[in-house]
Amino acid sequence: MESKYYNEDKLLIIKLTEEIDECTVQKIRRKADYEIERNMPRKVIFDFDSVTFMDSAGIGLIIGRYRIANMLGATVEIANINDSIKKVLELSGILKIIKIIETEAKAG
Amino acid sequence: MNKLNNEMKLEFLSKSSNEAFARITVAAFAAQLDPTIEELADIKTAVSEAVTNAIIHGYEEKKGVVKIRGQIIGEELIIEIADNGKGIEDIEMAKQPLYTTKPNLERSGMGFTIMESFMDEVEIESILGIGTKVTMKKKIKSHTEEDEENLQFTPSC
């Protein structure tokens, strides 16, 4: 996981760089929460461009970050998901509350 | 016609770092059926869910062995994932979307829902104190007739 904060836009981009499952999710969760609480963004974008695999551990990850961001007054969007990740997210119903966007890879 | 074309067995310790190993190995085994990328992703996700359940719920993160048996029968992939863990008290309840016995640590309760949506058939057998076995089946439809003839057992490639 890498992240970059754009102060002028109060935008935090969290770029996920690994396969997301029960094994990897705990570390991602810790790092993402740290970045959200440290920067207090208005918007958090999770960039899935480099994610090749995600199971239901990713659902919990996104819902959990959505709750925290929401509490701190930020919105959450997810970017660049592939078809199989979209399928997992659709089943969970969270796409009703979280917007999917396509974006240029702003986080470097 | 529906005879066993191939079979594999896999055993590993109940460590979540083995989830990737398990799903990649099963996907490599399934690749013989010439699945689409989408079918392969479905299989990997379903295997990941079942293995996570065995580790987190079956063994409750204690040391145990997860066993996987894969079979290819005709154009069907059959995957059994078994543990000797605590077993499931109420299988019907466990299958409900969003139901989880461990809501801490953000478990979504979507494991069985994903298995059932991504595979054609999912059967759960569980005995309390003895263990759980999940059997999942998926037909891989992407063959031509010519390929099906080649699916008959041959000792090598």
XYZ file of C-alpha atoms in Angstrom:
265
model
C 0.000 0.000 0.000
C 1.218 3.467 -0.879
C -0.524 6.732 -0.223
C -0.257 10.328 -1.200
C -2.004 13.330 0.297
C -2.878 16.378 -1.808
C -3.207 19.183 0.688
C -4.745 21.734 -1.728
C -7.619 19.330 -2.539
C -7.676 17.685 0.902
C -7.539 14.462 -1.064
C -5.925 11.253 0.144
C -5.186 8.643 -2.498
C -4.499 5.192 -1.126
C -2.987 3.013 -3.777
C -3.370 -0.676 -2.994
C -0.508 -2.670 -4.389
C -1.049 -6.217 -3.157
C -3.546 -9.057 -3.385
C -6.229 -8.447 -0.766
C -7.173 -11.371 1.464
C -7.343 -12.248 5.156
C -3.556 -12.393 5.283
C -2.763 -8.979 3.799
C -5.793 -6.989 4.930
C -4.718 -6.388 8.516
C -1.612 -4.480 7.547
C -3.457 -2.461 4.887
C -6.157 -1.564 7.402
C -3.614 -0.310 9.925
C -1.700 1.773 7.401
C -4.827 3.210 5.767
C -6.334 4.241 9.110
C -3.083 5.879 10.100
C -3.014 7.935 6.903
C -6.681 8.927 7.182
C -6.379 10.004 10.816
C -3.084 11.788 10.232
C -4.197 13.819 7.196
C -7.888 14.346 7.958
C -8.805 14.466 4.230
C -12.159 15.528 2.797
C -12.002 12.739 0.263
C -10.317 9.327 0.227
C -9.817 7.458 -3.033
C -8.802 3.806 -2.949
C -6.938 3.075 -6.169
C -7.230 -0.615 -7.141
C -5.260 -0.303 -10.367
C -2.507 -2.688 -9.199
C -4.793 -5.118 -7.363
C -5.068 -8.447 -9.165
C -7.051 -10.313 -6.510
C -9.523 -9.483 -3.773
C -11.840 -11.705 -1.737
C -14.412 -10.793 0.920
C -11.658 -9.462 3.195
C -11.688 -6.448 0.855
C -15.376 -5.827 1.542
C -14.689 -5.464 5.259
C -11.684 -3.292 4.492
C -13.679 -0.802 2.414
C -16.726 -0.713 4.696
C -14.489 -0.159 7.708
C -12.576 2.702 6.078
C -15.862 4.176 4.842
C -17.140 4.266 8.424
C -14.012 5.923 9.765
C -13.807 8.447 6.927
C -17.486 9.209 7.289
C -17.058 9.851 11.000
C -14.242 12.281 10.221
C -16.305 14.050 7.568
C -14.671 12.560 4.468
C -16.164 10.784 1.466
C -14.766 7.553 0.016
C -14.484 6.549 -3.627
C -12.913 3.525 -5.256
C -11.019 3.712 -8.517
C -9.844 1.383 -11.271
C -11.362 -1.913 -10.161
C -11.225 -4.902 -12.486
C -14.252 -7.064 -13.324
C -13.667 -9.765 -10.731
C -13.217 -7.248 -7.915
C -16.360 -5.475 -9.104
C -18.238 -8.775 -8.909
C -17.208 -9.270 -5.270
C -18.156 -5.688 -4.365
C -21.502 -5.903 -6.175
C -22.508 -8.948 -4.124
C -21.847 -7.059 -0.910
C -24.129 -4.172 -1.862
C -21.575 -1.528 -0.894
C -21.561 -0.031 -4.385
C -24.899 1.507 -3.395
C -23.073 3.791 -0.987
C -19.585 4.032 -2.450
C -18.910 5.501 -5.866
C -16.657 3.828 -8.430
C -14.542 6.169 -10.522
C -11.969 5.808 -13.222
C -8.994 7.989 -12.703
C -5.562 8.795 -13.966
C -2.987 7.272 -11.639
C -2.483 10.416 -9.611
C -0.837 8.629 -6.713
C 2.767 7.909 -7.503
C -18.296 -40.481 -20.193
C -17.994 -38.654 -16.873
C -14.888 -40.346 -15.686
C -12.125 -38.946 -13.576
C -9.631 -37.139 -15.764
C -7.320 -35.832 -13.109
C -6.961 -35.495 -9.379
C -4.740 -33.647 -6.906
C -4.403 -33.352 -3.156
C -2.933 -30.534 -1.151
C -2.309 -30.192 2.586
C -0.964 -27.180 4.405
C -0.897 -25.576 7.840
C -3.737 -23.266 8.781
C -1.802 -20.056 8.250
C -3.484 -17.239 6.382
C -0.268 -16.740 4.427
C -1.174 -20.057 2.724
C -4.393 -18.633 1.261
C -2.609 -17.254 -1.778
C -0.720 -20.540 -2.177
C -3.985 -22.505 -2.059
C -5.937 -20.415 -4.557
C -3.031 -20.163 -6.995
C -2.432 -23.925 -6.839
C -6.103 -24.726 -7.417
C -6.207 -22.215 -10.276
C -3.167 -23.859 -11.863
C -4.894 -27.250 -11.569
C -8.114 -25.833 -13.038
C -6.198 -24.293 -15.929
C -6.223 -27.693 -17.656
C -9.919 -27.144 -18.374
C -9.033 -24.013 -20.315
C -11.225 -21.657 -18.272
C -11.756 -18.015 -19.123
C -10.030 -15.373 -17.001
C -13.374 -14.705 -15.348
C -13.940 -18.367 -14.496
C -10.440 -18.607 -13.083
C -11.004 -15.502 -10.932
C -14.281 -17.008 -9.664
C -12.495 -20.227 -8.673
C -9.667 -18.379 -6.921
C -12.081 -16.201 -4.969
C -14.262 -19.156 -3.883
C -11.190 -21.153 -2.781
C -9.854 -18.159 -0.875
C -13.166 -17.826 0.998
C -13.326 -21.520 1.927
C -9.694 -21.617 3.068
C -10.176 -18.428 5.119
C -13.201 -20.028 6.796
C -11.188 -23.148 7.660
C -8.383 -21.073 9.181
C -10.395 -18.366 10.942
C -13.549 -20.221 11.928
C -12.612 -23.923 11.792
C -9.311 -23.702 13.598
C -9.910 -20.236 15.109
C -6.383 -19.318 14.111
C -4.889 -22.261 16.035
C -2.594 -24.730 14.350
C -4.272 -27.300 12.137
C -4.138 -28.797 8.681
C -6.299 -27.704 5.751
C -6.830 -30.353 3.093
C -7.834 -29.709 -0.471
C -8.772 -32.306 -3.041
C -9.261 -31.258 -6.631
C -10.813 -33.407 -9.325
C -11.573 -32.910 -12.955
C -14.437 -35.076 -14.111
C -15.457 -34.467 -17.696
C -15.677 -30.706 -17.987
C -16.382 -30.210 -14.303
C -13.977 -29.034 -11.629
C -14.679 -30.377 -8.135
C -12.859 -28.870 -5.181
C -13.162 -30.182 -1.622
C -11.755 -28.059 1.181
C -11.707 -29.762 4.571
C -10.580 -28.975 8.087
C -10.628 -30.843 11.399
C -11.703 -27.754 13.287
C -14.631 -26.928 15.525
C -17.387 -27.403 12.953
C -20.376 -25.196 12.111
C -23.262 -25.120 14.554
C -25.935 -23.930 12.139
C -25.063 -24.300 8.453
C -28.199 -22.531 7.184
C -27.417 -19.543 9.364
C -23.765 -19.544 8.275
C -24.869 -19.334 4.635
C -26.910 -16.176 5.176
C -25.337 -13.115 3.555
C -23.745 -10.766 6.116
C -24.012 -13.368 8.897
C -20.784 -13.734 10.830
C -19.913 -15.200 14.203
C -16.911 -12.897 14.317
C -18.057 -9.336 13.553
C -14.895 -7.956 15.117
C -12.050 -7.260 12.699
C -14.533 -6.286 9.998
C -15.547 -9.728 8.788
C -18.172 -9.195 6.143
C -20.083 -12.473 6.452
C -20.038 -12.829 2.674
C -17.868 -15.953 2.379
C -20.531 -18.570 1.598
C -22.496 -16.080 -0.504
C -19.430 -15.572 -2.684
C -18.792 -19.325 -2.941
C -22.409 -19.940 -3.922
C -22.478 -17.119 -6.480
C -19.144 -17.894 -8.088
C -19.427 -21.691 -8.262
C -22.249 -23.826 -9.714
C -22.767 -25.951 -6.616
C -21.629 -25.668 -3.010
C -22.216 -28.379 -0.430
C -21.303 -27.962 3.217
C -20.894 -30.897 5.568
C -19.993 -30.190 9.158
C -19.909 -32.038 12.451
C -19.328 -30.099 15.667
C -15.949 -30.904 17.133
C -14.950 -32.997 14.109
C -14.625 -30.560 11.242
C -16.076 -29.114 8.072
C -15.887 -30.059 4.431
C -16.963 -27.724 1.647
C -17.404 -29.254 -1.801
C -17.658 -26.853 -4.722
C -18.320 -27.690 -8.347
C -17.989 -25.617 -11.454
C -18.499 -26.564 -15.078
C -15.993 -24.968 -17.396
C -17.940 -24.379 -20.556
C -15.354 -22.836 -22.791
C -14.495 -25.987 -24.755
C -14.955 -26.853 -28.352
C -16.007 -30.437 -29.142
C -12.503 -31.190 -30.236
C -11.173 -30.172 -26.844
C -13.608 -32.505 -25.118
C -12.160 -35.482 -26.940
C -8.751 -34.414 -25.724
C -10.046 -34.353 -22.157
C -9.965 -38.153 -22.046
C -7.237 -39.312 -19.753
C -3.768 -39.179 -21.188
C -0.669 -39.747 -19.066
C 1.049 -36.555 -20.167
C 0.370 -33.336 -22.006
